[in-house]
CSV table of C-alpha atoms in Angstrom, one decimal:
chain,number,residue,atom,x,y,z
B,27,MET,CA,0.0,0.0,0.0
B,28,ASP,CA,1.4,3.4,-0.9
B,29,SER,CA,1.3,6.4,1.4
B,30,ASN,CA,-1.4,8.2,-0.7
B,31,SER,CA,-3.9,5.4,-0.3
B,32,VAL,CA,-3.1,5.1,3.5
B,33,LEU,CA,-3.6,8.8,3.9
B,34,ARG,CA,-6.9,8.8,2.0
B,35,SER,CA,-8.3,6.0,4.0
B,36,THR,CA,-7.2,7.5,7.3
B,37,VAL,CA,-8.7,11.0,6.5
B,38,ALA,CA,-11.9,9.3,5.5
B,39,ALA,CA,-12.0,7.3,8.7
B,40,VAL,CA,-11.2,10.5,10.8
B,41,ILE,CA,-14.0,12.5,9.1
B,42,ALA,CA,-16.5,9.6,9.4
B,43,ALA,CA,-15.6,9.1,13.1
B,44,ALA,CA,-15.9,12.9,13.8
B,45,LEU,CA,-19.3,13.0,12.2
B,46,THR,CA,-20.6,10.0,14.0
B,47,GLY,CA,-19.5,11.2,17.4
B,48,GLY,CA,-15.9,10.9,18.2
B,49,VAL,CA,-12.4,10.1,17.0
B,50,GLY,CA,-11.6,7.5,19.6
B,51,GLY,CA,-10.3,4.2,18.2
B,52,VAL,CA,-9.3,5.5,14.7
B,53,ALA,CA,-6.1,3.9,13.6
B,54,ARG,CA,-4.0,4.3,10.4
B,55,ALA,CA,-4.7,1.8,7.7
B,56,GLY,CA,-2.3,-1.1,8.0
B,57,GLU,CA,-1.6,-0.6,11.7
B,58,SER,CA,-3.2,-2.2,14.7
B,59,ALA,CA,-6.2,-0.8,16.4
B,60,GLY,CA,-4.1,0.0,19.5
B,61,ALA,CA,-2.4,3.1,17.8
B,62,THR,CA,-2.7,6.4,19.4
B,63,THR,CA,-5.9,8.2,18.7
B,64,GLY,CA,-5.2,11.9,18.8
B,65,GLU,CA,-2.8,12.1,15.8
B,66,SER,CA,-3.6,14.3,12.9
B,67,ALA,CA,-3.6,13.2,9.3
B,68,GLY,CA,-0.3,14.9,8.6
B,69,GLU,CA,1.5,13.2,11.5
B,70,MET,CA,0.2,9.8,10.4
B,71,ALA,CA,1.2,9.9,6.7
B,72,GLY,CA,4.1,12.3,6.7
B,73,GLU,CA,4.7,15.6,5.1
B,74,SER,CA,5.2,14.4,1.6
B,75,ALA,CA,1.6,13.9,0.6
B,76,ASP,CA,0.0,17.2,1.9
B,77,GLU,CA,-1.4,18.3,-1.4
B,78,SER,CA,-3.1,15.1,-2.3
B,79,ALA,CA,-4.3,14.8,1.3
B,80,ASP,CA,-5.9,18.2,1.0
B,81,GLU,CA,-7.7,17.2,-2.2
B,82,SER,CA,-8.7,13.9,-0.9
B,83,ALA,CA,-10.0,15.3,2.4
B,84,GLY,CA,-12.0,18.0,0.6
B,85,GLN,CA,-13.7,15.5,-1.6
B,86,ASN,CA,-14.4,13.2,1.3
B,87,ALA,CA,-15.7,16.1,3.4
B,88,ARG,CA,-18.0,17.2,0.5
B,89,GLN,CA,-19.4,13.7,0.2
B,90,VAL,CA,-20.0,13.3,3.9
B,91,THR,CA,-21.5,16.8,4.2
B,92,HIS,CA,-23.8,16.0,1.2
B,93,LEU,CA,-25.0,12.8,3.0
B,94,GLY,CA,-25.7,14.9,6.1
B,95,VAL,CA,-28.0,17.3,4.4
B,96,TRP,CA,-30.6,14.6,3.8
B,97,THR,CA,-31.0,13.8,7.5
B,98,MET,CA,-32.8,17.0,8.3
B,99,ARG,CA,-36.6,16.8,9.2
B,100,ALA,CA,-39.0,19.7,8.9
B,101,ALA,CA,-42.1,19.8,11.0
B,102,PRO,CA,-45.3,20.3,8.9
B,103,GLU,CA,-47.0,23.7,9.2
B,104,ALA,CA,-50.5,23.9,10.6
B,105,PRO,CA,-53.0,25.4,8.3
B,106,ARG,CA,-53.3,29.1,8.8
B,107,PHE,CA,-57.0,29.5,8.2
B,108,ARG,CA,-59.7,27.0,8.2
B,109,ALA,CA,-63.3,28.0,7.7
B,110,PRO,CA,-65.7,27.0,10.4
B,111,THR,CA,-67.9,24.0,9.6
B,112,LYS,CA,-71.0,26.1,10.2
B,113,VAL,CA,-70.1,28.5,7.3
B,114,ILE,CA,-69.3,25.6,5.0
B,115,SER,CA,-72.6,23.8,5.9
B,116,LYS,CA,-74.7,27.0,5.3
B,117,ALA,CA,-73.0,27.5,1.9
B,118,TYR,CA,-73.6,23.8,0.9
B,119,ALA,CA,-77.3,24.1,2.0
B,120,PHE,CA,-77.8,27.3,0.1
B,121,ARG,CA,-76.5,25.6,-3.1
B,122,LEU,CA,-78.9,22.7,-2.6
B,123,VAL,CA,-81.9,25.0,-1.9
B,124,THR,CA,-81.2,27.0,-5.1
B,125,ARG,CA,-80.9,23.6,-7.0
B,126,HIS,CA,-84.4,22.8,-5.9
B,127,THR,CA,-85.5,26.1,-7.5
B,128,TRP,CA,-86.5,27.5,-4.2
B,129,SER,CA,-86.0,31.2,-3.6
B,130,GLY,CA,-83.7,33.0,-1.2
B,131,GLU,CA,-86.6,33.4,1.1
B,132,GLN,CA,-86.8,29.5,1.4
B,133,PHE,CA,-83.1,29.5,2.5
B,134,GLN,CA,-83.9,32.1,5.2
B,135,CYS,CA,-86.6,29.9,6.5
B,136,LEU,CA,-84.3,26.9,6.4
B,137,ASP,CA,-81.6,28.9,8.2
B,138,SER,CA,-84.0,30.0,10.9
B,139,LEU,CA,-85.2,26.4,11.4
B,140,TRP,CA,-81.9,24.7,11.6
B,141,THR,CA,-80.4,27.5,13.7
B,142,ARG,CA,-83.1,27.0,16.2
B,143,GLU,CA,-82.8,23.2,16.1
B,144,SER,CA,-79.1,22.6,16.2
B,145,ASN,CA,-77.3,25.9,15.4
B,146,TRP,CA,-75.9,24.2,12.3
B,147,ASP,CA,-73.8,21.9,14.5
B,148,HIS,CA,-73.5,18.5,12.7
B,149,ARG,CA,-72.6,16.8,16.1
B,150,ALA,CA,-75.7,18.3,18.0
B,151,TYR,CA,-77.4,15.6,20.1
B,152,ASN,CA,-80.5,15.9,22.1
B,153,SER,CA,-80.2,13.5,25.1
B,154,GLY,CA,-83.9,13.8,25.9
B,155,SER,CA,-85.3,12.7,22.6
B,156,GLY,CA,-82.2,11.2,20.8
B,157,ALA,CA,-82.4,13.6,17.9
B,158,TYR,CA,-79.1,14.1,16.1
B,159,GLY,CA,-77.3,16.3,13.6
B,160,ILE,CA,-78.1,19.6,11.8
B,161,PRO,CA,-81.7,18.7,10.9
B,162,GLN,CA,-82.2,16.9,14.3
B,163,ALA,CA,-83.3,13.6,12.8
B,164,LEU,CA,-85.2,11.3,15.2
B,165,PRO,CA,-83.7,8.8,15.3
B,166,GLY,CA,-80.4,9.9,13.9
B,167,ASP,CA,-79.8,6.7,12.0
B,168,LYS,CA,-82.6,7.5,9.6
B,169,MET,CA,-80.0,9.6,7.7
B,170,GLY,CA,-78.1,6.4,7.0
B,171,TYR,CA,-80.1,5.8,3.8
B,172,VAL,CA,-78.4,8.9,2.2
B,173,ALA,CA,-74.9,7.8,3.2
B,174,ARG,CA,-73.1,5.8,5.9
B,175,ASP,CA,-71.2,8.8,7.1
B,176,TRP,CA,-74.2,10.6,8.6
B,177,ARG,CA,-72.7,10.8,12.0
B,178,PHE,CA,-69.8,13.1,11.1
B,179,ASN,CA,-70.6,14.5,7.6
B,180,PRO,CA,-72.7,17.7,7.6
B,181,GLN,CA,-73.3,17.4,3.9
B,182,THR,CA,-75.0,14.0,4.3
B,183,GLN,CA,-77.2,15.5,7.1
B,184,ILE,CA,-78.2,18.5,5.0
B,185,ARG,CA,-79.1,16.3,2.0
B,186,TRP,CA,-81.3,14.1,4.2
B,187,GLY,CA,-82.9,17.1,5.9
B,188,LEU,CA,-83.8,18.8,2.7
B,189,ARG,CA,-85.4,15.5,1.3
B,190,TYR,CA,-87.3,15.2,4.6
B,191,ILE,CA,-88.6,18.8,4.4
B,192,LYS,CA,-89.5,18.6,0.7
B,193,GLY,CA,-91.4,15.2,1.3
B,194,ARG,CA,-93.3,16.3,4.4
B,195,TYR,CA,-93.7,20.0,4.2
B,196,GLY,CA,-93.1,20.9,0.6
B,197,SER,CA,-90.6,23.6,1.4
B,198,PRO,CA,-88.3,25.0,4.1
B,199,CYS,CA,-90.9,27.8,4.8
B,200,GLY,CA,-93.6,25.2,5.3
B,201,ALA,CA,-91.4,23.4,7.8
B,202,TRP,CA,-90.5,26.7,9.5
B,203,GLY,CA,-94.2,27.6,9.8
B,204,HIS,CA,-95.1,24.2,11.3
B,205,PHE,CA,-92.2,24.5,13.8
B,206,ARG,CA,-93.4,28.0,14.9
B,207,SER,CA,-96.9,26.8,15.6
B,208,HIS,CA,-96.0,23.3,17.1
B,209,ASN,CA,-92.4,23.8,18.3
B,210,TRP,CA,-91.3,20.8,16.3
B,211,TYR,CA,-91.1,19.8,12.7
């Protein structure tokens, strides 16, 4: 083994040991592991190969540094703004009301009705009667024929509620009128 290859392997071992937590136990290539551990690369290989050692050390350092870059971990950022579920639910209900060719007045009646019933909370539960969701379906699992996610999806609850209102009262204002006179719909 020539002195350049000994120097290259020693420098690589010293850099690797320094990056992994210490220089203890690093020995020159070709020597036993019991060699002294605090020696520099110049003392180990001699003064004759300084230029090639500098080039070799620079290349090894760049490689090791490059490998170290990929170990960083960044924490994901939390969303800065998230619209409340109530706002999204009302917008979705408005879109469905207008698809039924009902007027804006019908949406106002629906808004009044469901604000009074559940305040547009898709997790609203009445422990006395067992009514659940935005439209306060009694029992809540009736909404299951629209979709299985009726417990936690406000859109499923709104679709069910509008079908119920259309089938039983004809329109949201009909349901709101019944609610005002009987305190239920």
